[in-house]
Amino acid sequence: MSKLFLVPTPIGNLQDITFRAVDVLGKVDLILAEDTRQTKKLLNHYKINTPLQSHHMFNEHKSVEAVCSKILDGMTIALVSDAGTPGISDPGFLLVRTCVEKDIPVETLPGPTALIPALVNSGLPCDRFSFEGFLPPKKGRNKRITGLTEETRTMIFYESPYRLVKTLDELAIHFGPGRYASVSRELSKIFEENIRGTLSFLSEYYTNKPPKGEIVIVVAGRRD
Ligand code: SAM
């Protein structure tokens, strides 16, 4: 039966892909990819020849209807992003919502995403957590952080290396400099680093050692 598959892909280490993900990517009629050149490298590694089509945040509003028509006409299509799980700070939501509205079957494979290893590795409570994704760079940023001051669950933020120290400092202003946190950098890659400590310690650490690569910040919730 035709359907949409959402297929998670590695966040660094190419071995972090499931047997089922490789199987599905090899069997579908078409793969929608955020960056076709990036996905081509993954497909070449696994000797997959499925046709690729571009699907990213700048064209997804236009293309969702056409994609749904293809599935309704009998095609089975997979959506991947550059890394991790589609829909998690990546395109995916719009297409899934449209498929759901049209009664098109959707199946999301379990697999890589940056937030879960960062959370589990942080040593902070992971029984309940709030995934915050990227904070807005300017407009609405202060409101978003202020809205989290009462949050008692562990919070997870995606961040760029260029804004890491600024964000740690802002979080310290709102949550207090002594709030515990963890910064996971380059997860699953050769230079993976996990540094844990208070927000003020982490800010000083990364001021002295400006970070490179991809980053997840995990912050303890407010203690009751
Ligand atoms: N869809 C992805 C997922 O499931 O995690 C997230 C895509 S989002 C555009 C990219 C952000 O995810 C990066 O800026 C970083 O915050 C985080 N990220 C992705 N890969 C990472 C890695 N290997 N180590 C640390 N953070 C990573």
Short mmCIF file of C-alpha atoms and ligand atoms in Angstrom, two decimals:
data_model
loop_
_atom_site.label_atom_id
_atom_site.label_comp_id
_atom_site.label_asym_id
_atom_site.label_seq_id
_atom_site.Cartn_x
_atom_site.Cartn_y
_atom_site.Cartn_z
CA MET A 1 0.00 0.00 0.00
CA SER A 2 1.31 3.47 -0.83
CA LYS A 3 2.34 5.60 2.13
CA LEU A 4 4.74 8.18 3.51
CA PHE A 5 7.73 6.96 5.52
CA LEU A 6 9.75 9.31 7.74
CA VAL A 7 13.23 7.89 7.95
CA PRO A 8 15.79 9.08 10.54
CA THR A 9 19.39 9.27 9.29
CA PRO A 10 22.70 9.46 11.23
CA ILE A 11 23.60 12.66 13.15
CA GLY A 12 27.30 12.06 12.54
CA ASN A 13 28.40 8.46 12.63
CA LEU A 14 27.23 6.74 9.42
CA GLN A 15 26.85 3.45 11.29
CA ASP A 16 23.96 4.91 13.29
CA ILE A 17 21.26 3.86 10.84
CA THR A 18 18.88 0.96 11.34
CA PHE A 19 18.68 -2.08 9.04
CA ARG A 20 15.04 -1.15 8.47
CA ALA A 21 15.91 2.43 7.45
CA VAL A 22 18.35 1.10 4.82
CA ASP A 23 15.73 -1.41 3.66
CA VAL A 24 12.96 1.21 3.38
CA LEU A 25 15.19 3.75 1.58
CA GLY A 26 16.11 1.06 -0.93
CA LYS A 27 12.51 -0.01 -1.57
CA VAL A 28 10.52 3.25 -1.80
CA ASP A 29 9.77 4.82 -5.20
CA LEU A 30 11.13 8.24 -4.25
CA ILE A 31 13.15 9.86 -1.44
CA LEU A 32 12.44 13.49 -0.52
CA ALA A 33 15.60 15.06 0.89
CA GLU A 34 16.43 18.38 2.53
CA ASP A 35 19.77 18.54 0.69
CA THR A 36 19.97 15.97 -2.11
CA ARG A 37 23.81 16.17 -2.26
CA GLN A 38 24.09 15.34 1.46
CA THR A 39 21.61 12.44 1.19
CA LYS A 40 23.34 11.17 -1.97
CA LYS A 41 26.50 10.56 0.12
CA LEU A 42 24.49 8.42 2.55
CA LEU A 43 22.77 6.53 -0.28
CA ASN A 44 26.10 5.88 -2.03
CA HIS A 45 27.53 4.54 1.24
CA TYR A 46 24.68 2.02 1.43
CA LYS A 47 24.56 1.40 -2.36
CA ILE A 48 20.98 2.67 -2.65
CA ASN A 49 19.85 3.94 -6.07
CA THR A 50 16.37 5.28 -5.26
CA PRO A 51 15.54 8.58 -7.06
CA LEU A 52 15.91 11.73 -4.96
CA GLN A 53 13.86 14.91 -4.97
CA SER A 54 14.50 18.13 -3.05
CA HIS A 55 12.13 18.94 -0.16
CA HIS A 56 13.22 21.71 2.20
CA MET A 57 11.77 24.56 4.26
CA PHE A 58 11.85 26.93 1.27
CA ASN A 59 9.76 24.74 -1.07
CA GLU A 60 7.74 22.49 1.25
CA HIS A 61 4.70 24.79 1.38
CA LYS A 62 4.48 24.55 -2.42
CA SER A 63 5.33 20.86 -2.79
CA VAL A 64 3.23 19.11 -0.11
CA GLU A 65 0.11 18.90 -2.31
CA ALA A 66 2.10 17.43 -5.22
CA VAL A 67 3.77 14.91 -2.91
CA CYS A 68 0.39 13.85 -1.49
CA SER A 69 -0.99 13.42 -5.05
CA LYS A 70 1.91 11.14 -5.90
CA ILE A 71 1.20 8.95 -2.86
CA LEU A 72 -2.54 8.89 -3.64
CA ASP A 73 -1.58 7.81 -7.19
CA GLY A 74 0.19 4.78 -5.72
CA MET A 75 3.75 5.87 -4.95
CA THR A 76 5.51 5.08 -1.68
CA ILE A 77 7.70 7.98 -0.61
CA ALA A 78 10.30 8.45 2.14
CA LEU A 79 11.21 11.79 3.71
CA VAL A 80 14.68 12.29 5.18
CA SER A 81 16.43 15.38 6.53
CA ASP A 82 20.15 16.17 6.50
CA ALA A 83 20.57 14.49 9.88
CA GLY A 84 18.42 12.91 12.57
CA THR A 85 14.67 12.60 12.59
CA PRO A 86 12.63 14.61 10.04
CA GLY A 87 10.19 16.97 11.76
CA ILE A 88 12.52 17.55 14.73
CA SER A 89 13.82 21.09 14.07
CA ASP A 90 13.71 20.02 10.42
CA PRO A 91 11.05 19.91 7.65
CA GLY A 92 8.44 17.18 8.13
CA PHE A 93 5.55 18.49 10.19
CA LEU A 94 3.78 20.18 7.29
CA LEU A 95 3.88 17.08 5.10
CA VAL A 96 2.78 14.76 7.92
CA ARG A 97 -0.13 17.05 8.83
CA THR A 98 -1.28 17.22 5.21
CA CYS A 99 -1.04 13.42 4.82
CA VAL A 100 -3.03 12.95 8.05
CA GLU A 101 -5.71 15.35 6.75
CA LYS A 102 -5.93 13.33 3.53
CA ASP A 103 -6.00 9.94 5.30
CA ILE A 104 -2.66 8.98 3.76
CA PRO A 105 -0.85 6.40 5.91
CA VAL A 106 2.28 7.75 7.61
CA GLU A 107 4.94 5.60 9.23
CA THR A 108 7.87 7.07 11.19
CA LEU A 109 10.81 4.77 11.80
CA PRO A 110 12.53 5.01 15.20
CA GLY A 111 16.12 6.18 14.89
CA PRO A 112 18.78 8.84 15.40
CA THR A 113 18.04 12.25 16.85
CA ALA A 114 20.41 14.56 18.78
CA LEU A 115 18.16 15.39 21.71
CA ILE A 116 17.86 11.92 23.24
CA PRO A 117 21.59 11.02 23.60
CA ALA A 118 22.27 14.58 24.89
CA LEU A 119 19.51 14.25 27.49
CA VAL A 120 20.41 10.75 28.66
CA ASN A 121 24.12 11.61 28.76
CA SER A 122 23.57 14.81 30.77
CA GLY A 123 23.04 13.03 34.08
CA LEU A 124 19.99 15.26 34.62
CA PRO A 125 16.55 13.74 35.23
CA CYS A 126 15.21 12.27 32.00
CA ASP A 127 11.89 10.91 33.26
CA ARG A 128 10.19 14.14 32.14
CA PHE A 129 11.65 16.74 29.78
CA SER A 130 10.77 19.66 27.56
CA PHE A 131 12.31 19.89 24.08
CA GLU A 132 12.68 23.58 23.20
CA GLY A 133 14.50 23.26 19.86
CA PHE A 134 16.26 26.46 18.70
CA LEU A 135 15.47 29.63 20.65
CA PRO A 136 14.39 32.47 18.34
CA PRO A 137 17.56 34.46 17.47
CA LYS A 138 15.99 37.87 18.16
CA LYS A 139 12.22 38.55 18.20
CA GLY A 140 10.45 36.60 20.93
CA ARG A 141 13.70 35.24 22.40
CA ASN A 142 13.41 36.93 25.80
CA LYS A 143 9.72 35.97 26.09
CA ARG A 144 10.52 32.32 25.35
CA ILE A 145 13.24 32.16 28.03
CA THR A 146 11.15 34.08 30.57
CA GLY A 147 8.33 31.59 29.96
CA LEU A 148 10.65 28.79 31.09
CA THR A 149 11.67 30.19 34.49
CA GLU A 150 9.03 28.07 36.29
CA GLU A 151 9.74 24.93 34.23
CA THR A 152 10.55 22.01 36.54
CA ARG A 153 11.29 19.48 33.79
CA THR A 154 14.74 19.14 32.24
CA MET A 155 14.95 21.43 29.18
CA ILE A 156 16.71 20.70 25.90
CA PHE A 157 17.88 23.39 23.45
CA TYR A 158 19.54 23.13 20.04
CA GLU A 159 22.17 25.81 19.55
CA SER A 160 24.82 26.97 17.11
CA PRO A 161 28.45 27.21 18.32
CA TYR A 162 28.46 30.96 17.57
CA ARG A 163 25.60 31.66 19.98
CA LEU A 164 26.43 29.11 22.70
CA VAL A 165 28.06 31.48 25.22
CA LYS A 166 25.42 34.20 24.67
CA THR A 167 22.66 31.65 25.29
CA LEU A 168 24.35 30.18 28.39
CA ASP A 169 24.69 33.74 29.77
CA GLU A 170 21.03 34.55 29.08
CA LEU A 171 19.89 31.29 30.65
CA ALA A 172 22.06 32.10 33.70
CA ILE A 173 20.38 35.51 34.05
CA HIS A 174 16.88 33.94 34.01
CA PHE A 175 17.53 30.61 35.80
CA GLY A 176 20.44 31.64 38.05
CA PRO A 177 24.19 31.06 37.43
CA GLY A 178 24.23 27.99 39.68
CA ARG A 179 21.66 26.01 37.64
CA TYR A 180 23.11 22.70 36.42
CA ALA A 181 23.40 22.02 32.72
CA SER A 182 25.25 19.93 30.19
CA VAL A 183 26.59 20.79 26.74
CA SER A 184 26.89 17.95 24.22
CA ARG A 185 28.97 18.75 21.17
CA GLU A 186 29.53 16.66 18.04
CA LEU A 187 27.55 13.65 19.32
CA SER A 188 28.55 10.35 17.70
CA LYS A 189 31.48 12.05 15.89
CA ILE A 190 35.25 11.77 16.44
CA PHE A 191 35.48 14.91 18.58
CA GLU A 192 32.38 14.26 20.71
CA GLU A 193 32.50 16.23 23.96
CA ASN A 194 30.08 16.31 26.89
CA ILE A 195 30.77 19.01 29.49
CA ARG A 196 28.63 19.22 32.63
CA GLY A 197 28.46 21.92 35.31
CA THR A 198 26.68 25.11 36.30
CA LEU A 199 25.60 27.61 33.65
CA SER A 200 28.31 30.06 34.82
CA PHE A 201 31.01 27.33 34.66
CA LEU A 202 29.92 26.31 31.15
CA SER A 203 29.89 29.92 29.97
CA GLU A 204 33.43 30.44 31.25
CA TYR A 205 34.59 27.11 29.80
CA TYR A 206 33.35 27.95 26.30
CA THR A 207 34.53 31.58 26.52
CA ASN A 208 38.05 30.22 27.04
CA LYS A 209 37.60 27.46 24.46
CA PRO A 210 35.29 28.70 21.66
CA PRO A 211 33.31 25.69 20.45
CA LYS A 212 33.01 24.27 16.95
CA GLY A 213 30.44 21.87 15.52
CA GLU A 214 26.90 20.96 16.50
CA ILE A 215 25.58 21.54 19.98
CA VAL A 216 22.78 20.52 22.33
CA ILE A 217 22.31 22.27 25.69
CA VAL A 218 20.47 20.37 28.43
CA VAL A 219 19.40 22.41 31.47
CA ALA A 220 18.04 21.18 34.81
CA GLY A 221 14.50 22.23 35.64
CA ARG A 222 13.68 24.48 38.59
CA ARG A 223 13.83 22.66 41.92
CA ASP A 224 10.48 22.74 43.77
N1 SAM B 1 16.54 16.55 12.95
C1 SAM B 1 17.68 16.66 13.82
C2 SAM B 1 17.45 15.78 15.05
O1 SAM B 1 16.61 14.87 14.98
O2 SAM B 1 18.11 15.96 16.07
C3 SAM B 1 17.97 18.08 14.20
C4 SAM B 1 18.23 19.00 13.04
S1 SAM B 1 18.59 20.65 13.50
C5 SAM B 1 18.52 21.46 11.94
C6 SAM B 1 20.33 20.62 13.74
C7 SAM B 1 20.70 20.83 15.22
O3 SAM B 1 20.61 19.57 15.91
C8 SAM B 1 22.14 21.26 15.43
O4 SAM B 1 22.27 22.68 15.31
C9 SAM B 1 22.41 20.80 16.84
O5 SAM B 1 21.80 21.67 17.77
C10 SAM B 1 21.65 19.46 16.85
N2 SAM B 1 22.55 18.37 16.40
C11 SAM B 1 22.47 17.68 15.25
N3 SAM B 1 23.47 16.76 15.19
C12 SAM B 1 24.20 16.91 16.32
C13 SAM B 1 25.36 16.26 16.84
N4 SAM B 1 25.97 15.28 16.17
N5 SAM B 1 25.82 16.65 18.05
C14 SAM B 1 25.20 17.64 18.75
N6 SAM B 1 24.11 18.28 18.30
C15 SAM B 1 23.61 17.93 17.10
#
